[in-house]
Short mmCIF file of C-alpha atoms and ligand atoms in Angstrom, two decimals:
data_model
loop_
_atom_site.label_atom_id
_atom_site.label_comp_id
_atom_site.label_asym_id
_atom_site.label_seq_id
_atom_site.Cartn_x
_atom_site.Cartn_y
_atom_site.Cartn_z
CA MET A 39 -33.92 -108.31 120.67
CA ILE A 40 -34.78 -109.67 124.14
CA ASP A 41 -32.96 -107.98 127.04
CA TYR A 42 -31.57 -110.78 129.23
CA GLN A 43 -30.58 -108.14 131.82
CA LEU A 44 -26.87 -108.81 132.07
CA GLN A 45 -25.96 -105.23 132.97
CA GLY A 46 -22.96 -105.13 135.31
CA LYS A 47 -21.90 -108.69 134.46
CA THR A 48 -18.71 -109.79 132.72
CA ALA A 49 -18.77 -112.64 130.20
CA ILE A 50 -15.94 -114.63 128.64
CA VAL A 51 -16.74 -116.12 125.22
CA THR A 52 -14.15 -118.51 123.79
CA GLY A 53 -14.15 -118.93 120.02
CA GLY A 54 -15.93 -115.58 120.08
CA VAL A 55 -14.99 -114.23 116.64
CA SER A 56 -16.98 -116.61 114.46
CA GLY A 57 -20.23 -118.53 114.12
CA ILE A 58 -22.02 -119.43 117.36
CA GLY A 59 -19.44 -117.70 119.60
CA LEU A 60 -19.77 -114.41 117.72
CA ALA A 61 -23.57 -114.54 117.94
CA VAL A 62 -23.26 -115.25 121.69
CA ALA A 63 -20.83 -112.35 122.22
CA GLU A 64 -23.18 -110.00 120.34
CA MET A 65 -26.31 -111.17 122.19
CA LEU A 66 -24.72 -110.98 125.66
CA ALA A 67 -23.32 -107.52 124.81
CA ALA A 68 -26.74 -106.37 123.61
CA SER A 69 -28.10 -107.39 127.04
CA GLY A 70 -25.52 -105.20 128.77
CA ALA A 71 -22.69 -107.62 129.60
CA ARG A 72 -19.03 -106.63 129.34
CA ILE A 73 -17.40 -109.09 126.96
CA ALA A 74 -13.98 -110.73 126.92
CA VAL A 75 -13.58 -112.31 123.49
CA TRP A 76 -11.04 -115.12 123.45
CA ASP A 77 -9.94 -116.63 120.14
CA LEU A 78 -6.86 -117.77 118.25
CA LYS A 79 -5.85 -114.80 116.13
CA GLN A 80 -5.13 -111.27 117.34
CA GLU A 81 -6.40 -109.61 114.16
CA ALA A 82 -9.78 -111.37 114.25
CA VAL A 83 -10.14 -110.74 117.98
CA ASP A 84 -9.38 -107.02 117.49
CA ALA A 85 -11.95 -106.75 114.67
CA THR A 86 -14.67 -108.36 116.81
CA VAL A 87 -13.88 -106.11 119.77
CA SER A 88 -14.08 -103.02 117.50
CA ASP A 89 -17.49 -104.14 116.22
CA LEU A 90 -18.79 -104.76 119.75
CA LYS A 91 -17.51 -101.38 120.92
CA ALA A 92 -19.09 -99.66 117.89
CA LYS A 93 -22.42 -101.10 119.09
CA GLY A 94 -21.86 -99.56 122.53
CA ALA A 95 -20.45 -102.55 124.42
CA GLU A 96 -17.48 -102.70 126.76
CA ALA A 97 -15.16 -105.37 125.38
CA ILE A 98 -11.61 -106.70 125.41
CA GLY A 99 -10.01 -109.28 123.17
CA ILE A 100 -7.47 -111.91 124.11
CA ALA A 101 -5.66 -113.95 121.48
CA LEU A 102 -4.83 -117.40 122.80
CA ASP A 103 -4.98 -121.10 122.17
CA VAL A 104 -7.51 -122.53 124.65
CA THR A 105 -5.48 -125.75 124.90
CA ASP A 106 -2.60 -123.80 126.46
CA GLU A 107 -3.03 -123.99 130.24
CA ALA A 108 -0.77 -121.02 131.04
CA ALA A 109 -2.43 -118.85 128.38
CA VAL A 110 -5.89 -119.72 129.74
CA GLU A 111 -4.88 -118.84 133.30
CA ALA A 112 -3.33 -115.55 132.12
CA ALA A 113 -6.48 -114.74 130.12
CA VAL A 114 -8.74 -115.23 133.15
CA LYS A 115 -6.36 -113.05 135.20
CA ARG A 116 -6.44 -110.29 132.56
CA THR A 117 -10.22 -110.45 132.27
CA VAL A 118 -10.61 -110.14 136.05
CA GLU A 119 -8.05 -107.31 136.24
CA THR A 120 -9.81 -105.40 133.45
CA PHE A 121 -13.44 -105.85 134.47
CA GLY A 122 -13.20 -106.68 138.19
CA GLY A 123 -14.44 -110.26 137.94
CA VAL A 124 -16.05 -112.88 135.75
CA ASP A 125 -19.74 -113.78 136.08
CA ILE A 126 -20.45 -115.70 132.86
CA ALA A 127 -18.20 -117.99 130.83
CA VAL A 128 -19.14 -119.59 127.52
CA ASN A 129 -16.64 -122.29 126.59
CA ASN A 130 -17.43 -122.54 122.92
CA ALA A 131 -14.17 -122.83 120.93
CA GLY A 132 -14.08 -126.02 118.92
CA ILE A 133 -13.07 -127.77 115.72
CA SER A 134 -14.70 -130.51 113.66
CA GLY A 135 -11.52 -132.56 113.06
CA PRO A 136 -10.83 -135.25 110.47
CA ALA A 137 -13.66 -137.36 109.01
CA ALA A 138 -12.73 -141.07 109.17
CA SER A 139 -14.05 -144.31 110.63
CA SER A 140 -12.78 -145.31 114.06
CA GLY A 141 -10.71 -148.14 112.58
CA ASP A 142 -8.82 -145.69 110.41
CA TYR A 143 -9.02 -142.51 112.48
CA PRO A 144 -5.70 -140.59 112.42
CA ILE A 145 -4.17 -140.65 115.90
CA ASP A 146 -2.84 -137.09 115.75
CA GLY A 147 -6.31 -135.93 114.66
CA TRP A 148 -7.89 -137.76 117.60
CA ARG A 149 -5.49 -136.12 120.07
CA ARG A 150 -6.08 -132.65 118.59
CA VAL A 151 -9.88 -132.93 118.67
CA ILE A 152 -9.89 -134.19 122.27
CA ASP A 153 -7.48 -131.41 123.21
CA VAL A 154 -9.40 -128.56 121.56
CA ASN A 155 -12.97 -129.77 122.19
CA LEU A 156 -12.66 -131.39 125.63
CA THR A 157 -9.41 -130.66 127.47
CA SER A 158 -9.74 -126.95 126.68
CA VAL A 159 -13.18 -126.90 128.30
CA PHE A 160 -11.69 -128.48 131.43
CA LEU A 161 -8.82 -125.95 131.48
CA CYS A 162 -11.03 -122.90 130.86
CA GLN A 163 -13.70 -124.04 133.32
CA ARG A 164 -11.05 -124.80 135.97
CA ALA A 165 -9.57 -121.30 135.81
CA GLN A 166 -13.02 -119.66 135.57
CA ILE A 167 -14.31 -121.55 138.63
CA GLN A 168 -11.25 -120.45 140.62
CA ALA A 169 -11.89 -116.80 139.70
CA MET A 170 -15.63 -117.04 140.46
CA ARG A 171 -14.99 -118.79 143.77
CA ALA A 172 -12.43 -116.16 144.79
CA ALA A 173 -14.95 -113.37 144.12
CA GLY A 174 -17.65 -115.25 146.08
CA LYS A 175 -20.52 -114.07 143.86
CA GLY A 176 -21.18 -117.31 141.98
CA GLY A 177 -21.61 -117.37 138.22
CA SER A 178 -22.85 -119.23 135.19
CA ILE A 179 -20.68 -121.43 132.96
CA ILE A 180 -22.04 -122.71 129.66
CA ASN A 181 -20.06 -125.41 127.85
CA MET A 182 -20.74 -125.90 124.14
CA ALA A 183 -21.52 -129.57 123.49
CA SER A 184 -23.47 -130.81 120.45
CA ILE A 185 -26.12 -133.32 119.48
CA LEU A 186 -23.01 -135.48 119.16
CA GLY A 187 -22.70 -135.20 122.94
CA GLN A 188 -25.74 -137.51 123.08
CA VAL A 189 -25.51 -139.76 120.01
CA GLY A 190 -22.86 -141.00 117.58
CA TYR A 191 -22.19 -139.93 114.01
CA ALA A 192 -20.26 -142.04 111.49
CA GLY A 193 -16.88 -140.49 110.71
CA SER A 194 -16.80 -138.28 113.81
CA SER A 195 -15.60 -140.55 116.62
CA ALA A 196 -13.20 -138.02 118.18
CA TYR A 197 -15.73 -135.19 117.99
CA ALA A 198 -18.53 -137.35 119.46
CA ALA A 199 -16.23 -138.63 122.22
CA ALA A 200 -15.12 -135.10 123.09
CA LYS A 201 -18.67 -133.73 123.16
CA HIS A 202 -19.95 -136.66 125.29
CA GLY A 203 -17.00 -135.82 127.58
CA VAL A 204 -18.10 -132.18 127.77
CA VAL A 205 -21.53 -133.32 128.99
CA GLY A 206 -20.04 -135.56 131.71
CA LEU A 207 -17.62 -132.85 132.78
CA THR A 208 -20.48 -130.34 132.97
CA GLN A 209 -22.72 -132.61 135.07
CA THR A 210 -19.90 -133.45 137.47
CA ALA A 211 -18.70 -129.87 137.89
CA ALA A 212 -22.29 -128.69 138.46
CA TRP A 213 -22.56 -131.00 141.46
CA GLU A 214 -19.14 -130.01 142.76
CA HIS A 215 -19.70 -126.25 142.53
CA ALA A 216 -23.39 -125.75 143.27
CA ALA A 217 -22.37 -124.81 146.82
CA ASP A 218 -20.23 -122.02 145.32
CA GLN A 219 -23.40 -120.69 143.58
CA ILE A 220 -21.82 -121.52 140.21
CA ARG A 221 -24.31 -122.96 137.72
CA ILE A 222 -22.76 -125.10 134.96
CA ASN A 223 -24.72 -126.29 131.94
CA ALA A 224 -24.07 -127.75 128.50
CA VAL A 225 -25.75 -126.63 125.30
CA GLY A 226 -26.21 -129.10 122.45
CA PRO A 227 -26.83 -127.53 119.06
CA GLY A 228 -27.99 -129.50 116.06
CA PHE A 229 -26.25 -128.65 112.81
CA ILE A 230 -25.91 -124.87 112.66
CA SER A 231 -25.12 -122.76 109.63
CA THR A 232 -21.63 -121.45 110.55
CA PRO A 233 -18.14 -121.32 108.99
CA LEU A 234 -17.47 -124.73 110.63
CA LEU A 235 -19.80 -126.24 108.00
CA GLU A 236 -18.75 -123.96 105.12
CA THR A 237 -16.82 -126.60 103.21
CA MET A 238 -19.81 -128.95 103.08
CA GLU A 239 -21.14 -130.03 99.68
CA PRO A 240 -24.78 -128.99 98.95
CA LYS A 241 -25.86 -132.66 98.78
CA VAL A 242 -24.43 -133.36 102.22
CA ARG A 243 -26.06 -130.20 103.59
CA ALA A 244 -29.47 -131.30 102.24
CA THR A 245 -29.06 -134.72 103.90
CA LEU A 246 -28.18 -133.05 107.18
CA GLU A 247 -31.17 -130.71 106.97
CA GLY A 248 -33.40 -133.78 106.56
CA ARG A 249 -32.16 -135.25 109.86
CA HIS A 250 -33.79 -132.40 111.82
CA ALA A 251 -37.56 -132.57 112.46
CA MET A 252 -37.71 -128.96 111.25
CA LYS A 253 -35.90 -129.90 107.97
CA ARG A 254 -33.40 -127.08 108.21
CA LEU A 255 -30.15 -126.14 109.91
CA GLY A 256 -30.23 -123.78 112.87
CA THR A 257 -28.78 -120.29 113.06
CA PRO A 258 -26.08 -119.08 115.47
CA GLU A 259 -28.61 -116.63 116.93
CA GLU A 260 -30.99 -119.49 117.86
CA VAL A 261 -28.19 -121.09 119.89
CA ALA A 262 -27.12 -117.74 121.35
CA ALA A 263 -30.64 -117.13 122.71
CA LEU A 264 -30.41 -120.31 124.82
CA VAL A 265 -26.92 -119.38 126.01
CA ALA A 266 -28.13 -115.88 126.94
CA TRP A 267 -31.00 -117.34 128.98
CA LEU A 268 -28.66 -119.76 130.78
CA SER A 269 -26.31 -116.83 131.48
CA SER A 270 -29.07 -114.82 133.10
CA ASP A 271 -30.63 -114.88 136.57
CA ALA A 272 -33.86 -116.09 134.92
CA ALA A 273 -32.15 -119.52 134.77
CA SER A 274 -31.43 -119.51 138.53
CA PHE A 275 -32.57 -123.14 139.06
CA ALA A 276 -30.80 -124.51 135.95
CA THR A 277 -27.62 -126.46 136.56
CA GLY A 278 -26.00 -129.72 135.49
CA THR A 279 -28.22 -130.12 132.46
CA TYR A 280 -27.69 -130.76 128.76
CA TYR A 281 -29.95 -128.38 126.83
CA ALA A 282 -30.64 -129.46 123.26
CA ILE A 283 -31.23 -126.73 120.68
CA ASP A 284 -31.49 -128.92 117.64
CA GLY A 285 -34.69 -128.48 115.62
CA GLY A 286 -35.82 -131.92 116.79
CA TYR A 287 -32.67 -133.84 115.68
CA LEU A 288 -32.67 -136.02 118.82
CA ALA A 289 -36.45 -136.42 118.95
CA VAL A 290 -36.55 -139.62 116.92
N1 NAD B 543 -21.81 -125.48 113.60
C1 NAD B 543 -22.43 -126.57 114.06
O1 NAD B 543 -23.20 -127.24 113.35
C2 NAD B 543 -22.24 -126.99 115.49
C3 NAD B 543 -23.11 -127.95 116.01
C4 NAD B 543 -22.96 -128.36 117.33
C5 NAD B 543 -21.95 -127.84 118.11
N2 NAD B 543 -21.12 -126.92 117.57
C6 NAD B 543 -20.05 -126.42 118.44
O2 NAD B 543 -20.19 -125.02 118.59
C7 NAD B 543 -18.91 -124.44 118.80
C8 NAD B 543 -18.70 -123.30 117.82
O3 NAD B 543 -18.78 -123.82 116.51
P1 NAD B 543 -19.01 -122.91 115.23
O4 NAD B 543 -19.82 -123.71 114.30
O5 NAD B 543 -19.44 -121.56 115.63
O6 NAD B 543 -17.51 -122.90 114.65
P2 NAD B 543 -16.60 -121.77 114.02
O7 NAD B 543 -15.50 -122.47 113.32
O8 NAD B 543 -17.42 -120.76 113.28
O9 NAD B 543 -16.02 -121.05 115.34
C9 NAD B 543 -15.16 -121.71 116.21
C10 NAD B 543 -14.21 -120.68 116.78
O10 NAD B 543 -13.35 -121.35 117.71
C11 NAD B 543 -12.03 -120.85 117.52
N3 NAD B 543 -11.04 -121.83 117.94
C12 NAD B 543 -10.81 -123.06 117.41
N4 NAD B 543 -9.79 -123.65 118.03
C13 NAD B 543 -9.36 -122.78 118.98
C14 NAD B 543 -8.32 -122.81 119.93
N5 NAD B 543 -7.50 -123.87 120.05
N6 NAD B 543 -8.15 -121.75 120.74
C15 NAD B 543 -8.96 -120.66 120.64
N7 NAD B 543 -9.96 -120.57 119.76
C16 NAD B 543 -10.15 -121.61 118.94
C17 NAD B 543 -11.94 -120.59 116.02
O11 NAD B 543 -10.88 -119.71 115.70
C18 NAD B 543 -13.32 -120.04 115.71
O12 NAD B 543 -13.36 -118.63 115.82
C19 NAD B 543 -17.89 -125.57 118.68
O13 NAD B 543 -17.57 -126.06 119.96
C20 NAD B 543 -18.65 -126.63 117.89
O14 NAD B 543 -18.17 -127.93 118.13
C21 NAD B 543 -21.23 -126.48 116.29
#
């Protein structure tokens, strides 16, 4: 595995017990970062932290709902108190939400998807920026968008709207906080083989595979490698950008 040289750095990974977030937590830990895993359920968070520690990493787990402003602020505070600061934050927690056309989209489903996939990124990023600014050492924030942060997808209006919002939020915050030495980027995976897509029928999966130039889905590790690079000092001139990692999905 590549060493992204994150020794001495602390990284928050939201949605860090599953899929892309888990692969990110493992890859950042393997490059020497201390990891704060944030996710919904205490048991799952504890299991992930045990696994990371068994592989030699320093890690803590915080069970929270990333849409809860007070919980997010408390989680940043605990991360800083435990590890002395926060250098990297990967705002990755997300849900797919209901599948329905815009004309019929359930309103509670819309509100939930916007809350979990967009408002949570704003809340986490807000608290992380405050902690990074207070420490005065800068940092790198990576917000998980999607190919659906660039194009639409029938049946996924709330998801696409939220992910387009994540890109706009990222670009704006990058301008606002460049002077604080905080780099902020968005990552846009194509369809990735994770539990989020587990319930998909084989026929639907085959159709999705065909929409990528590479005719396959991606792996969580392929996304994690981009996140690890953006986290590292090797990406020192990268800010305010949407980075596709999509097997050619958008290259049509
Ligand atoms: N899998 C894909 O094809 C794909 C493609 C593009 C973008 N993404 C994005 O990547 C991110 C991770 O997706 P994944 O496929 O690894 O999904 P996943 O379901 O495997 O993992 C998502 C994690 O987020 C956590 N989470 C959900 N809501 C939360 C909340 N309110 N508070 C705290 N934690 C919460 C879940 O518990 C879970 O551990 C998401 O933002 C998703 O939109 C996924």
